[in-house]
PDB file of C-alpha atoms in Angstrom:
ATOM      1  CA  UNK A   1      73.983  50.545 -46.399  1.00 80.00           C
ATOM      2  CA  UNK A   2      73.755  48.957 -42.934  1.00 86.00           C
ATOM      3  CA  UNK A   3      72.356  45.832 -44.652  1.00 92.00           C
ATOM      4  CA  UNK A   4      75.652  45.375 -46.519  1.00 93.00           C
ATOM      5  CA  UNK A   5      79.317  45.146 -45.631  1.00 93.00           C
ATOM      6  CA  UNK A   6      81.866  46.467 -48.133  1.00 91.00           C
ATOM      7  CA  UNK A   7      85.040  44.385 -48.530  1.00 92.00           C
ATOM      8  CA  UNK A   8      87.966  44.734 -50.966  1.00 91.00           C
ATOM      9  CA  UNK A   9      88.005  46.476 -54.346  1.00 92.00           C
ATOM     10  CA  UNK A  10      87.657  44.120 -57.320  1.00 88.00           C
ATOM     11  CA  UNK A  11      87.654  46.454 -60.326  1.00 82.00           C
ATOM     12  CA  UNK A  12      86.590  49.594 -62.157  1.00 77.00           C
ATOM     13  CA  UNK A  13      83.333  49.918 -64.122  1.00 62.00           C
ATOM     14  CA  UNK A  14      82.376  52.460 -66.787  1.00 61.00           C
ATOM     15  CA  UNK A  15      81.640  55.113 -64.187  1.00 70.00           C
ATOM     16  CA  UNK A  16      82.442  53.670 -60.764  1.00 78.00           C
ATOM     17  CA  UNK A  17      84.544  51.429 -58.571  1.00 88.00           C
ATOM     18  CA  UNK A  18      83.384  47.876 -57.889  1.00 91.00           C
ATOM     19  CA  UNK A  19      83.865  46.244 -54.480  1.00 93.00           C
ATOM     20  CA  UNK A  20      83.172  42.801 -53.177  1.00 94.00           C
ATOM     21  CA  UNK A  21      80.665  42.801 -50.320  1.00 95.00           C
ATOM     22  CA  UNK A  22      78.359  40.624 -48.286  1.00 95.00           C
ATOM     23  CA  UNK A  23      74.761  40.843 -47.129  1.00 95.00           C
ATOM     24  CA  UNK A  24      75.195  41.049 -43.347  1.00 94.00           C
ATOM     25  CA  UNK A  25      72.158  38.932 -42.519  1.00 93.00           C
ATOM     26  CA  UNK A  26      72.682  36.011 -44.931  1.00 94.00           C
ATOM     27  CA  UNK A  27      76.484  36.369 -45.439  1.00 93.00           C
ATOM     28  CA  UNK A  28      75.865  35.955 -49.191  1.00 94.00           C
ATOM     29  CA  UNK A  29      78.444  37.561 -51.507  1.00 95.00           C
ATOM     30  CA  UNK A  30      77.477  40.607 -53.572  1.00 96.00           C
ATOM     31  CA  UNK A  31      79.207  43.138 -55.810  1.00 94.00           C
ATOM     32  CA  UNK A  32      78.879  46.819 -54.891  1.00 93.00           C
ATOM     33  CA  UNK A  33      79.380  49.428 -57.601  1.00 91.00           C
ATOM     34  CA  UNK A  34      80.138  52.815 -56.059  1.00 90.00           C
ATOM     35  CA  UNK A  35      79.063  55.833 -58.120  1.00 86.00           C
ATOM     36  CA  UNK A  36      80.502  59.057 -56.752  1.00 79.00           C
ATOM     37  CA  UNK A  37      78.085  62.019 -56.582  1.00 79.00           C
ATOM     38  CA  UNK A  38      80.651  64.594 -55.474  1.00 69.00           C
ATOM     39  CA  UNK A  39      79.518  67.120 -58.066  1.00 65.00           C
ATOM     40  CA  UNK A  40      76.062  67.799 -56.603  1.00 58.00           C
ATOM     41  CA  UNK A  41      75.148  70.158 -59.470  1.00 63.00           C
ATOM     42  CA  UNK A  42      75.460  67.344 -61.983  1.00 68.00           C
ATOM     43  CA  UNK A  43      73.315  64.873 -60.020  1.00 76.00           C
ATOM     44  CA  UNK A  44      73.439  61.149 -60.807  1.00 80.00           C
ATOM     45  CA  UNK A  45      75.472  60.387 -63.981  1.00 80.00           C
ATOM     46  CA  UNK A  46      73.232  59.528 -66.944  1.00 79.00           C
ATOM     47  CA  UNK A  47      75.104  56.255 -67.478  1.00 80.00           C
ATOM     48  CA  UNK A  48      74.230  55.157 -63.913  1.00 85.00           C
ATOM     49  CA  UNK A  49      70.576  56.108 -64.358  1.00 87.00           C
ATOM     50  CA  UNK A  50      70.493  54.257 -67.656  1.00 85.00           C
ATOM     51  CA  UNK A  51      72.036  51.113 -66.170  1.00 88.00           C
ATOM     52  CA  UNK A  52      69.621  51.164 -63.225  1.00 92.00           C
ATOM     53  CA  UNK A  53      66.499  51.711 -65.339  1.00 91.00           C
ATOM     54  CA  UNK A  54      67.445  49.060 -67.906  1.00 92.00           C
ATOM     55  CA  UNK A  55      68.519  46.392 -65.411  1.00 93.00           C
ATOM     56  CA  UNK A  56      65.303  46.859 -63.418  1.00 92.00           C
ATOM     57  CA  UNK A  57      63.438  45.760 -66.577  1.00 91.00           C
ATOM     58  CA  UNK A  58      65.709  42.801 -67.403  1.00 95.00           C
ATOM     59  CA  UNK A  59      65.647  39.408 -65.729  1.00 96.00           C
ATOM     60  CA  UNK A  60      67.527  36.549 -67.376  1.00 97.00           C
ATOM     61  CA  UNK A  61      70.082  33.916 -66.255  1.00 96.00           C
ATOM     62  CA  UNK A  62      72.654  35.422 -68.632  1.00 97.00           C
ATOM     63  CA  UNK A  63      72.184  39.058 -67.552  1.00 97.00           C
ATOM     64  CA  UNK A  64      73.680  40.217 -64.266  1.00 96.00           C
ATOM     65  CA  UNK A  65      71.038  40.875 -61.565  1.00 95.00           C
ATOM     66  CA  UNK A  66      70.697  44.271 -59.889  1.00 95.00           C
ATOM     67  CA  UNK A  67      69.463  43.556 -56.344  1.00 95.00           C
ATOM     68  CA  UNK A  68      69.279  47.023 -54.835  1.00 94.00           C
ATOM     69  CA  UNK A  69      70.174  50.708 -55.224  1.00 94.00           C
ATOM     70  CA  UNK A  70      71.305  52.576 -52.097  1.00 92.00           C
ATOM     71  CA  UNK A  71      71.774  56.334 -51.903  1.00 87.00           C
ATOM     72  CA  UNK A  72      74.025  57.534 -49.094  1.00 78.00           C
ATOM     73  CA  UNK A  73      76.004  60.714 -48.388  1.00 75.00           C
ATOM     74  CA  UNK A  74      77.591  61.827 -51.659  1.00 78.00           C
ATOM     75  CA  UNK A  75      77.449  58.425 -53.331  1.00 84.00           C
ATOM     76  CA  UNK A  76      75.223  55.831 -54.898  1.00 89.00           C
ATOM     77  CA  UNK A  77      75.722  52.085 -54.452  1.00 91.00           C
ATOM     78  CA  UNK A  78      74.414  49.592 -57.002  1.00 92.00           C
ATOM     79  CA  UNK A  79      74.117  46.141 -55.399  1.00 95.00           C
ATOM     80  CA  UNK A  80      74.680  43.297 -57.893  1.00 95.00           C
ATOM     81  CA  UNK A  81      74.870  39.535 -57.682  1.00 94.00           C
ATOM     82  CA  UNK A  82      78.472  38.459 -57.192  1.00 94.00           C
ATOM     83  CA  UNK A  83      80.466  36.689 -59.930  1.00 94.00           C
ATOM     84  CA  UNK A  84      83.928  35.159 -59.540  1.00 90.00           C
ATOM     85  CA  UNK A  85      85.704  36.895 -62.407  1.00 92.00           C
ATOM     86  CA  UNK A  86      85.279  38.412 -65.859  1.00 93.00           C
ATOM     87  CA  UNK A  87      86.053  36.760 -69.193  1.00 96.00           C
ATOM     88  CA  UNK A  88      89.338  38.690 -69.577  1.00 95.00           C
ATOM     89  CA  UNK A  89      90.603  37.338 -66.224  1.00 94.00           C
ATOM     90  CA  UNK A  90      89.305  33.877 -67.144  1.00 95.00           C
ATOM     91  CA  UNK A  91      91.498  33.935 -70.270  1.00 95.00           C
ATOM     92  CA  UNK A  92      94.517  34.490 -68.002  1.00 94.00           C
ATOM     93  CA  UNK A  93      93.807  31.138 -66.305  1.00 92.00           C
ATOM     94  CA  UNK A  94      93.756  29.133 -69.553  1.00 92.00           C
ATOM     95  CA  UNK A  95      97.453  29.028 -70.514  1.00 90.00           C
ATOM     96  CA  UNK A  96      96.479  29.404 -74.168  1.00 90.00           C
ATOM     97  CA  UNK A  97      94.227  26.345 -74.340  1.00 93.00           C
ATOM     98  CA  UNK A  98      90.447  25.956 -74.135  1.00 94.00           C
ATOM     99  CA  UNK A  99      88.137  22.997 -74.667  1.00 93.00           C
ATOM    100  CA  UNK A 100      85.702  23.474 -77.569  1.00 92.00           C
ATOM    101  CA  UNK A 101      82.773  22.363 -75.394  1.00 94.00           C
ATOM    102  CA  UNK A 102      83.560  25.349 -73.105  1.00 95.00           C
ATOM    103  CA  UNK A 103      83.795  27.668 -76.140  1.00 97.00           C
ATOM    104  CA  UNK A 104      80.368  26.458 -77.284  1.00 97.00           C
ATOM    105  CA  UNK A 105      78.879  26.789 -73.797  1.00 97.00           C
ATOM    106  CA  UNK A 106      80.166  30.370 -73.317  1.00 97.00           C
ATOM    107  CA  UNK A 107      79.053  31.463 -76.790  1.00 98.00           C
ATOM    108  CA  UNK A 108      75.584  29.979 -76.373  1.00 98.00           C
ATOM    109  CA  UNK A 109      75.129  31.880 -73.104  1.00 98.00           C
ATOM    110  CA  UNK A 110      76.399  35.138 -74.624  1.00 98.00           C
ATOM    111  CA  UNK A 111      73.922  34.808 -77.498  1.00 98.00           C
ATOM    112  CA  UNK A 112      71.061  33.837 -75.154  1.00 98.00           C
ATOM    113  CA  UNK A 113      71.668  36.967 -73.051  1.00 98.00           C
ATOM    114  CA  UNK A 114      71.843  39.124 -76.183  1.00 98.00           C
ATOM    115  CA  UNK A 115      68.725  37.580 -77.737  1.00 98.00           C
ATOM    116  CA  UNK A 116      66.829  38.371 -74.520  1.00 98.00           C
ATOM    117  CA  UNK A 117      68.104  41.983 -74.395  1.00 97.00           C
ATOM    118  CA  UNK A 118      67.338  42.555 -78.080  1.00 96.00           C
ATOM    119  CA  UNK A 119      63.841  41.045 -77.709  1.00 96.00           C
ATOM    120  CA  UNK A 120      63.314  43.592 -74.930  1.00 94.00           C
ATOM    121  CA  UNK A 121      64.551  46.469 -77.111  1.00 93.00           C
ATOM    122  CA  UNK A 122      67.908  46.914 -75.380  1.00 94.00           C
ATOM    123  CA  UNK A 123      71.236  47.276 -77.197  1.00 93.00           C
ATOM    124  CA  UNK A 124      74.264  46.710 -74.956  1.00 94.00           C
ATOM    125  CA  UNK A 125      76.724  48.764 -77.071  1.00 91.00           C
ATOM    126  CA  UNK A 126      79.821  47.885 -75.028  1.00 92.00           C
ATOM    127  CA  UNK A 127      80.389  44.149 -75.304  1.00 96.00           C
ATOM    128  CA  UNK A 128      83.952  43.099 -74.483  1.00 96.00           C
ATOM    129  CA  UNK A 129      85.497  40.367 -72.301  1.00 96.00           C
ATOM    130  CA  UNK A 130      85.760  42.723 -69.293  1.00 93.00           C
ATOM    131  CA  UNK A 131      81.975  43.230 -69.360  1.00 93.00           C
ATOM    132  CA  UNK A 132      81.131  39.517 -69.396  1.00 97.00           C
ATOM    133  CA  UNK A 133      81.113  38.070 -65.890  1.00 96.00           C
ATOM    134  CA  UNK A 134      81.599  34.404 -65.043  1.00 96.00           C
ATOM    135  CA  UNK A 135      80.668  32.128 -62.175  1.00 93.00           C
ATOM    136  CA  UNK A 136      83.074  29.192 -62.134  1.00 88.00           C
ATOM    137  CA  UNK A 137      82.547  27.634 -58.696  1.00 80.00           C
ATOM    138  CA  UNK A 138      80.085  24.772 -58.427  1.00 71.00           C
ATOM    139  CA  UNK A 139      79.430  24.622 -62.185  1.00 73.00           C
ATOM    140  CA  UNK A 140      80.846  22.097 -64.703  1.00 78.00           C
ATOM    141  CA  UNK A 141      81.106  24.957 -67.217  1.00 87.00           C
ATOM    142  CA  UNK A 142      81.378  28.682 -66.421  1.00 93.00           C
ATOM    143  CA  UNK A 143      78.073  30.573 -66.130  1.00 96.00           C
ATOM    144  CA  UNK A 144      78.248  33.755 -68.242  1.00 97.00           C
ATOM    145  CA  UNK A 145      76.394  37.009 -67.542  1.00 97.00           C
ATOM    146  CA  UNK A 146      76.242  40.253 -69.519  1.00 97.00           C
ATOM    147  CA  UNK A 147      77.213  43.175 -67.273  1.00 93.00           C
ATOM    148  CA  UNK A 148      78.048  46.887 -67.303  1.00 90.00           C
ATOM    149  CA  UNK A 149      75.033  48.401 -69.043  1.00 88.00           C
ATOM    150  CA  UNK A 150      76.359  51.977 -68.666  1.00 82.00           C
ATOM    151  CA  UNK A 151      76.400  52.482 -72.449  1.00 83.00           C
ATOM    152  CA  UNK A 152      73.303  50.384 -73.180  1.00 83.00           C
ATOM    153  CA  UNK A 153      70.312  51.971 -74.897  1.00 81.00           C
ATOM    154  CA  UNK A 154      66.645  51.212 -75.190  1.00 80.00           C
ATOM    155  CA  UNK A 155      65.615  51.485 -78.837  1.00 77.00           C
ATOM    156  CA  UNK A 156      62.316  51.650 -80.650  1.00 65.00           C
ATOM    157  CA  UNK A 157      60.333  53.407 -83.325  1.00 47.00           C
ATOM    158  CA  UNK A 158      60.830  56.064 -84.570  1.00 49.00           C
ATOM    159  CA  UNK A 159      64.485  55.377 -85.377  1.00 48.00           C
ATOM    160  CA  UNK A 160      66.787  57.823 -83.672  1.00 57.00           C
ATOM    161  CA  UNK A 161      70.381  58.867 -84.219  1.00 61.00           C
ATOM    162  CA  UNK A 162      72.705  57.357 -81.650  1.00 61.00           C
ATOM    163  CA  UNK A 163      76.209  58.216 -80.572  1.00 57.00           C
ATOM    164  CA  UNK A 164      79.088  56.779 -82.615  1.00 56.00           C
ATOM    165  CA  UNK A 165      81.260  57.005 -79.461  1.00 61.00           C
ATOM    166  CA  UNK A 166      80.353  53.520 -78.301  1.00 62.00           C
ATOM    167  CA  UNK A 167      81.945  50.080 -78.085  1.00 74.00           C
ATOM    168  CA  UNK A 168      85.600  49.613 -77.169  1.00 86.00           C
ATOM    169  CA  UNK A 169      87.724  49.901 -80.353  1.00 93.00           C
ATOM    170  CA  UNK A 170      88.645  46.206 -80.801  1.00 96.00           C
ATOM    171  CA  UNK A 171      84.952  45.190 -80.719  1.00 96.00           C
ATOM    172  CA  UNK A 172      83.487  48.130 -82.678  1.00 95.00           C
ATOM    173  CA  UNK A 173      81.817  47.262 -86.015  1.00 96.00           C
ATOM    174  CA  UNK A 174      82.928  48.819 -89.321  1.00 96.00           C
ATOM    175  CA  UNK A 175      79.698  50.836 -89.708  1.00 95.00           C
ATOM    176  CA  UNK A 176      80.254  52.589 -86.346  1.00 93.00           C
ATOM    177  CA  UNK A 177      83.992  52.992 -87.066  1.00 95.00           C
ATOM    178  CA  UNK A 178      82.906  54.828 -90.235  1.00 95.00           C
ATOM    179  CA  UNK A 179      80.697  57.178 -88.200  1.00 91.00           C
ATOM    180  CA  UNK A 180      77.253  55.591 -88.640  1.00 89.00           C
ATOM    181  CA  UNK A 181      74.722  57.281 -86.339  1.00 84.00           C
ATOM    182  CA  UNK A 182      71.873  54.958 -87.289  1.00 81.00           C
ATOM    183  CA  UNK A 183      72.418  51.408 -86.168  1.00 84.00           C
ATOM    184  CA  UNK A 184      70.554  48.593 -84.478  1.00 89.00           C
ATOM    185  CA  UNK A 185      71.215  45.355 -82.616  1.00 94.00           C
ATOM    186  CA  UNK A 186      73.716  44.344 -85.334  1.00 95.00           C
ATOM    187  CA  UNK A 187      76.225  46.500 -83.400  1.00 94.00           C
ATOM    188  CA  UNK A 188      76.216  43.889 -80.612  1.00 96.00           C
ATOM    189  CA  UNK A 189      76.388  40.985 -83.063  1.00 98.00           C
ATOM    190  CA  UNK A 190      79.698  42.201 -84.507  1.00 98.00           C
ATOM    191  CA  UNK A 191      81.117  42.438 -80.969  1.00 97.00           C
ATOM    192  CA  UNK A 192      79.810  38.923 -80.256  1.00 98.00           C
ATOM    193  CA  UNK A 193      81.655  37.640 -83.353  1.00 98.00           C
ATOM    194  CA  UNK A 194      84.907  39.255 -82.172  1.00 98.00           C
ATOM    195  CA  UNK A 195      84.434  37.750 -78.703  1.00 98.00           C
ATOM    196  CA  UNK A 196      83.630  34.332 -80.221  1.00 98.00           C
ATOM    197  CA  UNK A 197      86.986  34.346 -82.019  1.00 97.00           C
ATOM    198  CA  UNK A 198      88.774  35.501 -78.883  1.00 97.00           C
ATOM    199  CA  UNK A 199      87.202  32.725 -76.775  1.00 97.00           C
ATOM    200  CA  UNK A 200      88.078  30.116 -79.434  1.00 97.00           C
ATOM    201  CA  UNK A 201      91.677  31.408 -79.428  1.00 96.00           C
ATOM    202  CA  UNK A 202      91.826  31.251 -75.598  1.00 95.00           C
ATOM    203  CA  UNK A 203      92.089  35.018 -75.180  1.00 95.00           C
ATOM    204  CA  UNK A 204      93.888  36.223 -78.313  1.00 95.00           C
ATOM    205  CA  UNK A 205      91.906  39.166 -79.793  1.00 96.00           C
ATOM    206  CA  UNK A 206      90.980  39.059 -83.494  1.00 96.00           C
ATOM    207  CA  UNK A 207      91.385  42.766 -84.348  1.00 96.00           C
ATOM    208  CA  UNK A 208      93.608  44.548 -81.782  1.00 96.00           C
ATOM    209  CA  UNK A 209      93.777  47.917 -83.571  1.00 95.00           C
ATOM    210  CA  UNK A 210      95.705  50.927 -82.250  1.00 95.00           C
ATOM    211  CA  UNK A 211      93.312  53.554 -83.665  1.00 95.00           C
ATOM    212  CA  UNK A 212      90.256  53.747 -85.937  1.00 94.00           C
ATOM    213  CA  UNK A 213      92.125  53.549 -89.273  1.00 94.00           C
ATOM    214  CA  UNK A 214      94.292  50.692 -88.043  1.00 95.00           C
ATOM    215  CA  UNK A 215      91.180  48.899 -86.787  1.00 96.00           C
ATOM    216  CA  UNK A 216      89.431  49.186 -90.168  1.00 96.00           C
ATOM    217  CA  UNK A 217      92.559  48.062 -92.018  1.00 94.00           C
ATOM    218  CA  UNK A 218      92.866  44.946 -89.813  1.00 94.00           C
ATOM    219  CA  UNK A 219      89.199  44.081 -90.440  1.00 95.00           C
ATOM    220  CA  UNK A 220      89.381  44.643 -94.216  1.00 94.00           C
ATOM    221  CA  UNK A 221      92.581  42.562 -94.499  1.00 92.00           C
ATOM    222  CA  UNK A 222      90.611  39.596 -93.139  1.00 92.00           C
ATOM    223  CA  UNK A 223      87.151  40.189 -94.617  1.00 93.00           C
ATOM    224  CA  UNK A 224      88.025  42.121 -97.774  1.00 92.00           C
ATOM    225  CA  UNK A 225      87.501  45.835 -98.417  1.00 94.00           C
ATOM    226  CA  UNK A 226      83.758  46.492 -98.814  1.00 93.00           C
ATOM    227  CA  UNK A 227      82.414  48.459-101.772  1.00 91.00           C
ATOM    228  CA  UNK A 228      79.067  50.013-102.694  1.00 91.00           C
ATOM    229  CA  UNK A 229      78.082  46.726-104.335  1.00 91.00           C
ATOM    230  CA  UNK A 230      78.820  44.536-101.281  1.00 91.00           C
ATOM    231  CA  UNK A 231      77.600  47.205 -98.862  1.00 94.00           C
ATOM    232  CA  UNK A 232      75.173  49.694-100.457  1.00 94.00           C
ATOM    233  CA  UNK A 233      75.499  53.104 -98.821  1.00 92.00           C
ATOM    234  CA  UNK A 234      78.990  52.667 -97.387  1.00 95.00           C
ATOM    235  CA  UNK A 235      80.328  55.661 -99.324  1.00 94.00           C
ATOM    236  CA  UNK A 236      77.689  57.937 -97.728  1.00 93.00           C
ATOM    237  CA  UNK A 237      78.799  57.190 -94.146  1.00 94.00           C
ATOM    238  CA  UNK A 238      80.162  60.315 -92.373  1.00 93.00           C
ATOM    239  CA  UNK A 239      83.771  59.125 -91.994  1.00 93.00           C
ATOM    240  CA  UNK A 240      84.046  57.068 -95.189  1.00 94.00           C
ATOM    241  CA  UNK A 241      87.208  57.412 -97.253  1.00 92.00           C
ATOM    242  CA  UNK A 242      88.723  55.067 -99.843  1.00 91.00           C
ATOM    243  CA  UNK A 243      90.722  52.269 -98.238  1.00 90.00           C
ATOM    244  CA  UNK A 244      93.405  50.074 -99.815  1.00 90.00           C
ATOM    245  CA  UNK A 245      91.743  47.210-101.678  1.00 90.00           C
ATOM    246  CA  UNK A 246      92.040  43.820-100.019  1.00 89.00           C
ATOM    247  CA  UNK A 247      90.383  40.895-101.729  1.00 85.00           C
ATOM    248  CA  UNK A 248      88.333  38.700 -99.430  1.00 72.00           C
ATOM    249  CA  UNK A 249      90.814  35.985 -98.552  1.00 67.00           C
ATOM    250  CA  UNK A 250      89.538  35.229 -95.063  1.00 70.00           C
ATOM    251  CA  UNK A 251      90.638  31.778 -94.056  1.00 82.00           C
ATOM    252  CA  UNK A 252      89.003  31.185 -90.699  1.00 87.00           C
ATOM    253  CA  UNK A 253      90.739  27.809 -90.519  1.00 89.00           C
ATOM    254  CA  UNK A 254      93.930  29.839 -89.917  1.00 90.00           C
ATOM    255  CA  UNK A 255      92.316  32.626 -87.888  1.00 92.00           C
ATOM    256  CA  UNK A 256      90.438  30.293 -85.503  1.00 94.00           C
ATOM    257  CA  UNK A 257      92.241  26.947 -85.971  1.00 94.00           C
ATOM    258  CA  UNK A 258      90.494  25.162 -83.095  1.00 94.00           C
ATOM    259  CA  UNK A 259      86.933  25.854 -84.293  1.00 95.00           C
ATOM    260  CA  UNK A 260      85.044  23.100 -86.112  1.00 95.00           C
ATOM    261  CA  UNK A 261      83.567  23.828 -89.564  1.00 95.00           C
ATOM    262  CA  UNK A 262      80.178  24.772 -88.051  1.00 97.00           C
ATOM    263  CA  UNK A 263      81.920  27.154 -85.651  1.00 97.00           C
ATOM    264  CA  UNK A 264      83.808  28.790 -88.515  1.00 96.00           C
ATOM    265  CA  UNK A 265      80.553  29.136 -90.453  1.00 96.00           C
ATOM    266  CA  UNK A 266      78.899  30.868 -87.482  1.00 97.00           C
ATOM    267  CA  UNK A 267      81.716  33.355 -86.898  1.00 97.00           C
ATOM    268  CA  UNK A 268      81.710  34.271 -90.606  1.00 95.00           C
ATOM    269  CA  UNK A 269      77.982  35.026 -90.393  1.00 96.00           C
ATOM    270  CA  UNK A 270      78.552  37.343 -87.422  1.00 97.00           C
ATOM    271  CA  UNK A 271      81.644  39.130 -88.759  1.00 96.00           C
ATOM    272  CA  UNK A 272      80.025  40.698 -91.824  1.00 95.00           C
ATOM    273  CA  UNK A 273      80.965  44.281 -92.713  1.00 95.00           C
ATOM    274  CA  UNK A 274      77.483  45.180 -94.020  1.00 95.00           C
ATOM    275  CA  UNK A 275      75.387  45.403 -90.810  1.00 95.00           C
ATOM    276  CA  UNK A 276      72.206  44.402 -92.671  1.00 95.00           C
ATOM    277  CA  UNK A 277      73.690  40.965 -93.397  1.00 96.00           C
ATOM    278  CA  UNK A 278      74.859  40.100 -89.883  1.00 97.00           C
ATOM    279  CA  UNK A 279      73.130  37.194 -88.176  1.00 97.00           C
ATOM    280  CA  UNK A 280      70.771  38.117 -85.300  1.00 97.00           C
ATOM    281  CA  UNK A 281      71.265  36.606 -81.838  1.00 98.00           C
ATOM    282  CA  UNK A 282      68.059  34.614 -82.223  1.00 98.00           C
ATOM    283  CA  UNK A 283      69.159  33.157 -85.560  1.00 98.00           C
ATOM    284  CA  UNK A 284      72.692  32.477 -84.247  1.00 98.00           C
ATOM    285  CA  UNK A 285      71.250  30.377 -81.408  1.00 98.00           C
ATOM    286  CA  UNK A 286      69.548  28.177 -84.019  1.00 98.00           C
ATOM    287  CA  UNK A 287      72.836  27.652 -85.924  1.00 98.00           C
ATOM    288  CA  UNK A 288      74.017  24.069 -86.459  1.00 97.00           C
ATOM    289  CA  UNK A 289      77.075  24.800 -84.273  1.00 98.00           C
ATOM    290  CA  UNK A 290      74.862  24.396 -81.196  1.00 97.00           C
ATOM    291  CA  UNK A 291      73.135  21.178 -82.313  1.00 92.00           C
TER     292      UNK A 291
END
């Protein structure tokens, strides 16, 4: 750790405290994530090992860079590139207004980072504004980077069962809310759709549910209650139960009033209850919205 100097605390991650720091030699800013190893019997938390191993494989302008891992008495430090703030804090600076060119720029970067992760067989599984970091100084538009890969998973063949205890409630897709253990990159695409709407609305979340049932009800009120015909297999999901019937009356002109027609078309192709019909990150990047 003698190469680095730890400064003030800037936040909490999935499993550790994040500090601002500098590289002593160059005086460049860094972020230091401290992972406590007080329970020696347990060793390094699996989420920390997962984040380290995945980020060592990933290198992309829209994925946060892991520079170094330092083990010192009773703790582990992950040394990251430094970013000014996260998307949640950025929303607080907007006063309820955002330029559509900034919305487009942020969304394109989010999708580019996701397309790269998915092409490299990595699902993030915890996309939310707090886990999207921004650099705002010296750039005409904010630079966005996917961060906090503590819940991320490498995936491949054969298909495995994954945990349903993933993704913060407001950004969790209906299939996972209903207990699906088999899912793929579509889990991240639902979260991206929720974040798209939140960016377009300058920080107002689309589905701020209080618990799982409330979350599903809020989604179905907007998108309509799915059935076996619109979503084959829904009734076989572990936590499925009949929900009140809402006809699909989604009017995204009201839900995201500042989005252009192409933007509304894109968000509707991401926010699809049936995971098999959700747009991929690669296909979303080719959408007319970004022309």
